[in-house]
């Protein structure tokens, strides 16, 4: 099939490459010339394991191209809308500027029978509004909402072998012609057994925000338990292991630590609350305010613990922060707890050095006032205290004896609860975890 993908960021670039891998002829469109230049040369403009190899592989087949010219979508029968929906400045609501601009730019190039497939995360009700725009441009075109659930760091596998497909169509019916068309796009994963659900438009939009809200709630739940464990002298990691053995609860997403960040969970729960308010259902999501508050409290807690670790004062203390990305296997620093903690420590007088294997360029763009060092060894040199805030494998594998030779003071705070406290204490370290005695 001939497919266009509009928006070539974390979502769109991966989606375009994966659709070409599935055998389709794909054109990716973005307004950012640098991004298009990179992608056309087979370079991923961000760190995502497996993406660069995939780009090179599918570009060699001639099935994947990138352009800034929207007219190139002509001839494609399926158009995926993959642009970002960031948080509005100074408000909780989602900013739909990019979605609206992409859809309006696409309209003059639409042909009869075309599918416009929304993948961006949008407030419920957006798809119905966009449907009328699509129908005004071309009465026989269809709009489908097909939310994306990919995780950064696993984006290629999550796109090629997703847990499920959700197709939101106007009448919510299996017989909607758009369903058959989208089935052709995903023929390979469907034939491999990926389940698919056909829903109406608002349900499809809600599936995505509900899933992210559930994940955020699970993380904040265990972080609330960590607060309680701290107060009671209990161990949150063992608590999570024990409750996670109940199938109904499950152990995944029960890792207590500095909390969730990234380009999705924080802004999606806020946009969800804002939308619920507009719909007069704000009470239903009041709990998400608490989920957000518990999450943000983690960052303050780490700053307080670091001050304790430094005998009550951060002034002039050399602190090494290991990790800048919001999670490992990503160079994304949007709403990263690690960076936000590093910035707060620096503001309170500490001399902070931040290290990360992939995210330093993005971090320096966001917080130019912080000092960055790529080499872990150099970053640890003469540190008064170490904070492990993003659990990259190289930080999990640090040897407490070798590390002791680099620092001034053997003080470490494990903000992700991934280090073996006994081992570090045996090597003479003052060790602090979050929710661990
Ligand atoms: C998330 C959803 O998982 C994905 O389905 C959706 O499409 C986009 O948002 P992503 O932002 O890539 O994906 O990251 P995810 O792996 O979900 O992690 C989110 C944050 O939660 C990270 O900061 C991570 O460190 C944190 N986290 C995760 C925890 O603090 N504890 C956990 O147990 C799990």
CSV table of C-alpha atoms in Angstrom, one decimal, residues 169-366:
chain,number,residue,atom,x,y,z
A,169,UNK,CA,-14.4,4.4,13.6
A,170,UNK,CA,-17.4,6.8,13.4
A,171,UNK,CA,-20.1,4.1,13.7
A,172,UNK,CA,-18.1,1.8,15.9
A,173,UNK,CA,-18.8,-1.0,13.5
A,174,UNK,CA,-16.7,-3.9,12.2
A,175,UNK,CA,-18.4,-3.3,8.8
A,176,UNK,CA,-17.1,0.2,8.5
A,177,UNK,CA,-15.0,0.2,5.2
A,178,UNK,CA,-12.1,1.9,7.1
A,179,UNK,CA,-11.7,-1.3,9.2
A,180,UNK,CA,-10.9,-3.5,6.1
A,181,UNK,CA,-8.5,-0.9,4.8
A,182,UNK,CA,-6.6,-0.6,8.1
A,183,UNK,CA,-6.5,-4.4,8.3
A,184,UNK,CA,-4.6,-4.4,5.1
A,185,UNK,CA,-2.0,-2.0,6.5
A,186,UNK,CA,-1.5,-4.2,9.6
A,187,UNK,CA,-1.9,-7.5,7.7
A,188,UNK,CA,1.4,-9.0,9.0
A,189,UNK,CA,1.0,-8.4,12.7
A,190,UNK,CA,-2.7,-9.3,12.5
A,191,UNK,CA,-1.8,-12.6,10.9
A,192,UNK,CA,0.7,-13.2,13.7
A,193,UNK,CA,-2.1,-13.0,16.2
A,194,UNK,CA,-2.1,-9.4,17.4
A,195,UNK,CA,-5.6,-8.7,18.8
A,196,UNK,CA,-7.6,-5.8,17.4
A,197,UNK,CA,-10.6,-4.0,18.8
A,198,UNK,CA,-13.0,-1.9,16.8
A,199,UNK,CA,-14.6,0.9,18.9
A,200,UNK,CA,-16.3,4.2,18.3
A,201,UNK,CA,-14.2,7.4,18.1
A,202,UNK,CA,-14.4,8.6,21.8
A,203,UNK,CA,-13.6,5.1,23.2
A,204,UNK,CA,-10.5,4.8,21.0
A,205,UNK,CA,-9.3,8.3,22.1
A,206,UNK,CA,-10.0,7.4,25.8
A,207,UNK,CA,-8.2,4.0,25.6
A,208,UNK,CA,-4.8,5.8,25.3
A,209,UNK,CA,-5.3,8.3,28.0
A,210,UNK,CA,-6.9,5.7,30.3
A,211,UNK,CA,-3.9,3.3,29.8
A,212,UNK,CA,-1.4,6.1,30.6
A,213,UNK,CA,-3.4,7.2,33.6
A,214,UNK,CA,-3.5,3.7,34.9
A,215,UNK,CA,0.3,3.3,34.5
A,216,UNK,CA,1.0,6.6,36.2
A,217,UNK,CA,-1.3,5.7,39.0
A,218,UNK,CA,0.5,2.4,39.5
A,219,UNK,CA,3.8,4.2,39.7
A,220,UNK,CA,2.5,6.8,42.1
A,221,UNK,CA,0.8,4.1,44.2
A,222,UNK,CA,4.1,2.4,44.8
A,223,UNK,CA,5.8,5.7,45.4
A,224,UNK,CA,3.2,6.5,48.0
A,225,UNK,CA,4.0,3.1,49.6
A,226,UNK,CA,7.7,4.1,49.5
A,227,UNK,CA,6.8,7.2,51.6
A,228,UNK,CA,5.1,5.0,54.1
A,229,UNK,CA,7.9,2.5,54.1
A,230,UNK,CA,10.3,5.4,54.9
A,231,UNK,CA,8.1,6.4,57.8
A,232,UNK,CA,7.7,2.8,59.1
A,233,UNK,CA,11.2,1.5,58.4
A,234,UNK,CA,9.9,-1.0,55.8
A,235,UNK,CA,11.3,-2.0,52.4
A,236,UNK,CA,9.3,-1.0,49.4
A,237,UNK,CA,11.1,-3.2,46.9
A,238,UNK,CA,10.2,-6.3,48.9
A,239,UNK,CA,6.7,-5.0,49.4
A,240,UNK,CA,6.4,-4.6,45.5
A,241,UNK,CA,7.8,-8.1,45.0
A,242,UNK,CA,5.2,-9.6,47.4
A,243,UNK,CA,2.1,-7.7,46.2
A,244,UNK,CA,3.2,-8.2,42.6
A,245,UNK,CA,3.0,-12.0,43.0
A,246,UNK,CA,-0.7,-11.5,43.0
A,247,UNK,CA,-1.7,-11.9,39.3
A,248,UNK,CA,-4.4,-9.3,39.7
A,249,UNK,CA,-1.7,-6.7,40.7
A,250,UNK,CA,1.4,-7.8,38.7
A,251,UNK,CA,5.0,-6.7,39.4
A,252,UNK,CA,5.4,-4.5,36.3
A,253,UNK,CA,5.4,-0.7,36.8
A,254,UNK,CA,5.8,-1.1,40.6
A,255,UNK,CA,9.3,0.2,40.8
A,256,UNK,CA,9.5,2.9,43.4
A,257,UNK,CA,12.0,5.7,42.8
A,258,UNK,CA,12.2,9.3,41.5
A,259,UNK,CA,8.9,8.9,39.7
A,260,UNK,CA,7.7,9.1,36.2
A,261,UNK,CA,8.7,11.6,33.5
A,262,UNK,CA,9.0,11.8,29.8
A,263,UNK,CA,6.9,13.2,26.9
A,264,UNK,CA,3.8,11.2,27.7
A,265,UNK,CA,2.7,10.2,31.2
A,266,UNK,CA,3.0,13.6,32.9
A,267,UNK,CA,1.3,15.7,30.2
A,268,UNK,CA,-1.3,13.0,29.3
A,269,UNK,CA,-2.7,12.8,32.9
A,270,UNK,CA,-2.8,16.6,33.1
A,271,UNK,CA,-4.6,16.9,29.7
A,272,UNK,CA,-7.0,14.2,30.8
A,273,UNK,CA,-7.9,16.1,33.9
A,274,UNK,CA,-8.4,19.3,31.9
A,275,UNK,CA,-10.6,17.5,29.4
A,276,UNK,CA,-12.7,15.9,32.1
A,277,UNK,CA,-13.3,19.4,33.5
A,278,UNK,CA,-14.5,20.6,30.2
A,279,UNK,CA,-16.9,17.7,30.0
A,280,UNK,CA,-18.2,18.3,33.5
A,281,UNK,CA,-16.7,15.1,34.8
A,282,UNK,CA,-13.8,16.6,36.7
A,283,UNK,CA,-14.7,14.7,39.9
A,284,UNK,CA,-14.0,11.4,38.1
A,285,UNK,CA,-10.3,12.3,37.7
A,286,UNK,CA,-9.6,14.2,40.9
A,287,UNK,CA,-7.4,11.3,42.0
A,288,UNK,CA,-5.0,12.0,39.1
A,289,UNK,CA,-4.2,15.3,40.8
A,290,UNK,CA,-2.9,13.2,43.8
A,291,UNK,CA,-1.1,10.9,41.4
A,292,UNK,CA,0.7,14.0,39.9
A,293,UNK,CA,1.4,15.4,43.4
A,294,UNK,CA,2.9,12.2,44.7
A,295,UNK,CA,5.1,12.0,41.6
A,296,UNK,CA,6.4,15.6,41.9
A,297,UNK,CA,7.0,15.1,45.6
A,298,UNK,CA,9.6,12.4,44.8
A,299,UNK,CA,11.9,15.0,43.3
A,300,UNK,CA,11.7,17.2,46.5
A,301,UNK,CA,12.3,14.1,48.6
A,302,UNK,CA,15.5,13.3,46.7
A,303,UNK,CA,16.8,16.9,47.2
A,304,UNK,CA,16.0,16.7,50.9
A,305,UNK,CA,17.7,13.3,51.2
A,306,UNK,CA,20.8,14.6,49.4
A,307,UNK,CA,21.0,17.5,51.8
A,308,UNK,CA,20.8,15.0,54.7
A,309,UNK,CA,23.5,12.9,53.0
A,310,UNK,CA,25.7,16.0,52.8
A,311,UNK,CA,25.4,16.6,56.6
A,312,UNK,CA,22.7,19.3,56.3
A,313,UNK,CA,24.1,21.6,53.7
A,314,UNK,CA,24.4,21.5,49.9
A,315,UNK,CA,26.5,24.7,49.6
A,316,UNK,CA,29.6,24.0,47.6
A,317,UNK,CA,29.1,20.2,47.7
A,318,UNK,CA,30.2,18.3,44.6
A,319,UNK,CA,27.3,16.2,43.6
A,320,UNK,CA,27.5,13.8,40.6
A,321,UNK,CA,24.1,12.9,39.1
A,322,UNK,CA,24.1,9.7,37.1
A,323,UNK,CA,21.4,9.9,34.4
A,324,UNK,CA,19.7,12.8,32.6
A,325,UNK,CA,17.2,10.9,30.4
A,326,UNK,CA,13.7,10.3,31.8
A,327,UNK,CA,14.5,6.6,31.6
A,328,UNK,CA,17.3,4.3,30.2
A,329,UNK,CA,17.5,3.5,26.5
A,330,UNK,CA,16.3,7.0,25.6
A,331,UNK,CA,17.9,10.4,25.0
A,332,UNK,CA,14.6,12.1,25.9
A,333,UNK,CA,14.8,14.6,28.7
A,334,UNK,CA,11.3,15.9,28.6
A,335,UNK,CA,10.0,16.3,32.2
A,336,UNK,CA,13.0,14.1,33.3
A,337,UNK,CA,13.0,13.7,37.1
A,338,UNK,CA,16.8,13.3,37.0
A,339,UNK,CA,17.4,16.6,35.3
A,340,UNK,CA,14.8,18.4,37.4
A,341,UNK,CA,16.5,17.2,40.6
A,342,UNK,CA,20.0,18.2,39.3
A,343,UNK,CA,18.7,21.7,38.5
A,344,UNK,CA,17.1,22.0,42.0
A,345,UNK,CA,20.4,20.9,43.7
A,346,UNK,CA,22.4,23.4,41.7
A,347,UNK,CA,19.9,26.2,42.6
A,348,UNK,CA,20.4,25.3,46.3
A,349,UNK,CA,24.2,25.8,46.0
A,350,UNK,CA,25.5,22.4,45.1
A,351,UNK,CA,28.2,22.0,42.4
A,352,UNK,CA,26.5,19.5,40.1
A,353,UNK,CA,27.9,17.3,37.4
A,354,UNK,CA,25.5,15.4,35.3
A,355,UNK,CA,26.4,12.3,33.3
A,356,UNK,CA,24.4,10.2,30.8
A,357,UNK,CA,25.4,7.9,27.9
A,358,UNK,CA,23.0,9.4,25.4
A,359,UNK,CA,21.0,12.4,26.7
A,360,UNK,CA,23.7,15.1,27.4
A,361,UNK,CA,23.1,17.1,24.2
A,362,UNK,CA,19.3,17.3,24.9
A,363,UNK,CA,20.0,18.0,28.6
A,364,UNK,CA,22.4,20.9,27.8
A,365,UNK,CA,19.8,22.4,25.5
A,366,UNK,CA,17.2,22.4,28.3
